[in-house]
Coordinates of C-alpha atoms in Angstrom, one line a residue:
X596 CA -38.8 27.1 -53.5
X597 CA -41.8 26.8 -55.8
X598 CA -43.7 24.5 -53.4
X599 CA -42.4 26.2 -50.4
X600 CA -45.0 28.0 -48.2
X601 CA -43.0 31.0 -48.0
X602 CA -43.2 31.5 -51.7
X603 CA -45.1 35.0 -50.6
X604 CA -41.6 36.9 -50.6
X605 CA -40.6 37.1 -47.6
X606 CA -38.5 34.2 -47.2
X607 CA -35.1 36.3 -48.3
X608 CA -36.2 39.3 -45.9
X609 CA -37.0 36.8 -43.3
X610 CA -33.1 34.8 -43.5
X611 CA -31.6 38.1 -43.3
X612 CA -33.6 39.9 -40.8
X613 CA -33.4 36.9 -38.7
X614 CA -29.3 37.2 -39.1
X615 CA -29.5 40.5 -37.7
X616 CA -30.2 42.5 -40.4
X617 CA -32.4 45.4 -39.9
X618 CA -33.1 46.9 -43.2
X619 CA -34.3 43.8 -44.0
X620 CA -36.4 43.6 -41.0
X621 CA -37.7 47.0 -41.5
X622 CA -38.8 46.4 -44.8
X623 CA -41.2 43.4 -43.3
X624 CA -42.3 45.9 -40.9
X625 CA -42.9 48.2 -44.2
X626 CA -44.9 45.7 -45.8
X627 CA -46.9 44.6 -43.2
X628 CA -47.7 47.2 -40.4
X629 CA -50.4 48.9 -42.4
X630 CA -52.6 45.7 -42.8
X631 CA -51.9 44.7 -39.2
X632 CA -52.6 48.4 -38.0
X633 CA -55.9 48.4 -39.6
X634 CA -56.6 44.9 -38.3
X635 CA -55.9 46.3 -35.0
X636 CA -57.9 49.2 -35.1
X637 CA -61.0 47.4 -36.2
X638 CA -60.6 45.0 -33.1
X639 CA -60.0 47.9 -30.5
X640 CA -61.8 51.2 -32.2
X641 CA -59.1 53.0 -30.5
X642 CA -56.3 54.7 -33.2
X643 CA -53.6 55.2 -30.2
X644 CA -54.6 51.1 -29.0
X645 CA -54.0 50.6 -32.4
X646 CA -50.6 51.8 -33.3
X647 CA -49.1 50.5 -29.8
X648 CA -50.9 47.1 -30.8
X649 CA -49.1 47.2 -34.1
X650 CA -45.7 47.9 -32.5
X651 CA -46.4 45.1 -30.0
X652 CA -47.1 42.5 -32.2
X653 CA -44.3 43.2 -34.1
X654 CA -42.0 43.4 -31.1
X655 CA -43.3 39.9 -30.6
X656 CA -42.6 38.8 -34.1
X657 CA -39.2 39.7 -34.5
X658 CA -38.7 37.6 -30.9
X659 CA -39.7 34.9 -32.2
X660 CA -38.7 35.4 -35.9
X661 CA -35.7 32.6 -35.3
X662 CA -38.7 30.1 -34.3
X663 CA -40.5 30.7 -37.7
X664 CA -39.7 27.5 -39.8
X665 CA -41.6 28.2 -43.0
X666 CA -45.1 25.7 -42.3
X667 CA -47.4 28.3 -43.1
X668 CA -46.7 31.4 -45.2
X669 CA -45.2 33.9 -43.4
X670 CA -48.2 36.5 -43.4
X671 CA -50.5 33.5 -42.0
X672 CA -48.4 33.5 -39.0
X673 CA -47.5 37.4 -38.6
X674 CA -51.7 37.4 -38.5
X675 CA -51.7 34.7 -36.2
X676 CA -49.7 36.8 -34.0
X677 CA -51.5 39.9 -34.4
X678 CA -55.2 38.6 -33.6
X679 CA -53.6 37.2 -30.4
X680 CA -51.6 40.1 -29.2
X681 CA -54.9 42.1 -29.9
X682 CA -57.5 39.9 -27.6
X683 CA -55.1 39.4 -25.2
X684 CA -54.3 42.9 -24.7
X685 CA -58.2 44.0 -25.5
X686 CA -59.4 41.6 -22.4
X687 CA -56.5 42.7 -20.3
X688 CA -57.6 46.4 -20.5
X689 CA -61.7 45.0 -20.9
X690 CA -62.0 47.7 -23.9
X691 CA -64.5 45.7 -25.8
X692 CA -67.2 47.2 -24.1
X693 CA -68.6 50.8 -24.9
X694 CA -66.0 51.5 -27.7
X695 CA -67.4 53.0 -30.9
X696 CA -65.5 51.9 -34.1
X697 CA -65.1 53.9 -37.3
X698 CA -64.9 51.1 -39.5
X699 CA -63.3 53.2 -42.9
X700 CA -61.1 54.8 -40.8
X701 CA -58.3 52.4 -40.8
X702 CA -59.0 50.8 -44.4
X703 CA -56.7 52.6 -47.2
X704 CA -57.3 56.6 -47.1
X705 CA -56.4 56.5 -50.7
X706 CA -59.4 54.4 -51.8
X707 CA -62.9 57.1 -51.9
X708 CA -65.3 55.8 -49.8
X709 CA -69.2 55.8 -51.6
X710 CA -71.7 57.8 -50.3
X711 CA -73.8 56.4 -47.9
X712 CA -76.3 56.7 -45.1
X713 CA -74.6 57.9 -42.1
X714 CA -77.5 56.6 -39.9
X715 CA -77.2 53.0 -41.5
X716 CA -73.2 53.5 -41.2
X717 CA -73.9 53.8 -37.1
X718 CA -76.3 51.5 -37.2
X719 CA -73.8 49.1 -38.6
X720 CA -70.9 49.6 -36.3
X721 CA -72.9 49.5 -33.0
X722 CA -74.6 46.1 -34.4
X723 CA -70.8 45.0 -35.8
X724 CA -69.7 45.8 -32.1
X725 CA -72.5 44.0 -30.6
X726 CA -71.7 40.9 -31.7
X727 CA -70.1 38.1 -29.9
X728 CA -66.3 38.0 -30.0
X729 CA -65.7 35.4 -32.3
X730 CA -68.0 36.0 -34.4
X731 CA -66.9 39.9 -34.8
X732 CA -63.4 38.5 -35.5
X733 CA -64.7 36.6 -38.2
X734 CA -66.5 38.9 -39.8
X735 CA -64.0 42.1 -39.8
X736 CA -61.2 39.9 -41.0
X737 CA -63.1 38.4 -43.7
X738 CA -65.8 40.6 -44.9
X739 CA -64.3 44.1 -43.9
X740 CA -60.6 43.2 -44.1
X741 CA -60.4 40.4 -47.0
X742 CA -59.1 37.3 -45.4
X743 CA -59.8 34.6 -46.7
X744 CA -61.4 31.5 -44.4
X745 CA -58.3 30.0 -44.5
X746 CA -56.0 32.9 -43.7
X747 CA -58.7 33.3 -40.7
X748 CA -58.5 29.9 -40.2
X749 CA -54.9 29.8 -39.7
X750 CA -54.4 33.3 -37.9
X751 CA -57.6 32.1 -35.3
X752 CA -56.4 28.5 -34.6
X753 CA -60.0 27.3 -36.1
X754 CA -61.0 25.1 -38.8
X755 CA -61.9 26.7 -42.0
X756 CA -65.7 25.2 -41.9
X757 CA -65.7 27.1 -38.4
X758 CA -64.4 30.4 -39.8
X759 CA -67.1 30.2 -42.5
X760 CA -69.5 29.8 -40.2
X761 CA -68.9 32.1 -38.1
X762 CA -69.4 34.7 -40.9
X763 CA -72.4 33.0 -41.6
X764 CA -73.5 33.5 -38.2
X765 CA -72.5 36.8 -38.0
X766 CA -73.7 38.0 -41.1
X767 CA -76.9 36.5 -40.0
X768 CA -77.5 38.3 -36.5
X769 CA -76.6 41.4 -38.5
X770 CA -79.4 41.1 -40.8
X771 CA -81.6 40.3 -38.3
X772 CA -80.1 43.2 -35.8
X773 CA -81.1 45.9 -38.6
X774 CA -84.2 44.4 -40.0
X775 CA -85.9 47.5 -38.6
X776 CA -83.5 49.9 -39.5
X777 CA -85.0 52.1 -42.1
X778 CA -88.8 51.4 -42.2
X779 CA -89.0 54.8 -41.0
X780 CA -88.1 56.1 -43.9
X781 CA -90.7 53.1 -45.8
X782 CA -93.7 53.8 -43.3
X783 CA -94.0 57.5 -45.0

């Protein structure tokens, strides 16, 4: 299956777990549920939202595993799935307003995070969360979370020149949100 889409691994997990069997599908839930947690978590800001969004979506994957027929790689569509389930469930329950998001919290504990200004860090998040939904989307899944535009593309239902973009945009009301920030500390 070298020109197959599903050349990412999971095809063998996929046949089997789809048969029925579950150490197969546990070991996609393995594989996956920390990237999709942390995906989560960055849309909601919420750790318990997070971990019942993670179950959810994949509760809703392996429903619909049998319907999976290869056209995109596998982790194109399990993201797909999981940027759905999250704004759906995020407008249902309206928390995308007033929530403060720790945006290393959910990234790999292992890695050290570098030092930085705590006061910039808030700064950040509050201007991160003050963006407009797609744009936010955009951005954490590509500059916080390392999708590419056409993994964003795909999970997002947009063309790649739009997911681009829409990190450009972002990027750019960010800069321009914090252009103050700091001259404080310059005007001394």
């Amino acid at each position: 299956m070298p020109n197959s889409p599903w050349h990412d691994g999971d095809a063998s997990l996929i046949a089997r777990a789809t048969a029925g069997d579950l150490a197969a599908a546990r070991t996609l839930y393995d594989r996956h549920a920390i990237r999709i947690y942390r995906l989560a978590y960055r849309m909601c800001g919420d750790r318990d939202l997070a971990g019942d969004l993670t179950q959810d979506v994949f509760v809703r994957v392996f429903r619909q595993l049998g319907q999976f027929r290869g056209e995109a790689a596998f982790t194109t569509w399990l993201h797909r799935v999981a940027v759905t389930t999250c704004l759906n469930t995020l407008r249902k329950v309206r928390r995308f307003h007033g929530r403060e998001v720790d945006l290393d919290h959910a990234h790999d504990q292992g890695a050290g995070t570098p030092d930085r200004d705590p006061v910039l860090h808030a700064a950040l998040t509050r201007a991160i969360e003050a963006l407009p939904e797609p744009l936010r989307v955009a951005l954490v899944m590509h500059a916080i979370e390392g999708y590419t535009h056409v993994e964003i593309a795909a999970a997002l239902g947009i063309a790649e020149g739009t997911s681009k973009s829409r990190v450009f945009e972002a990027r750019a009301k960010l800069k321009e949100m914090l252009a103050n920030h700091g001259k404080e500390y310059h005007d001394e």
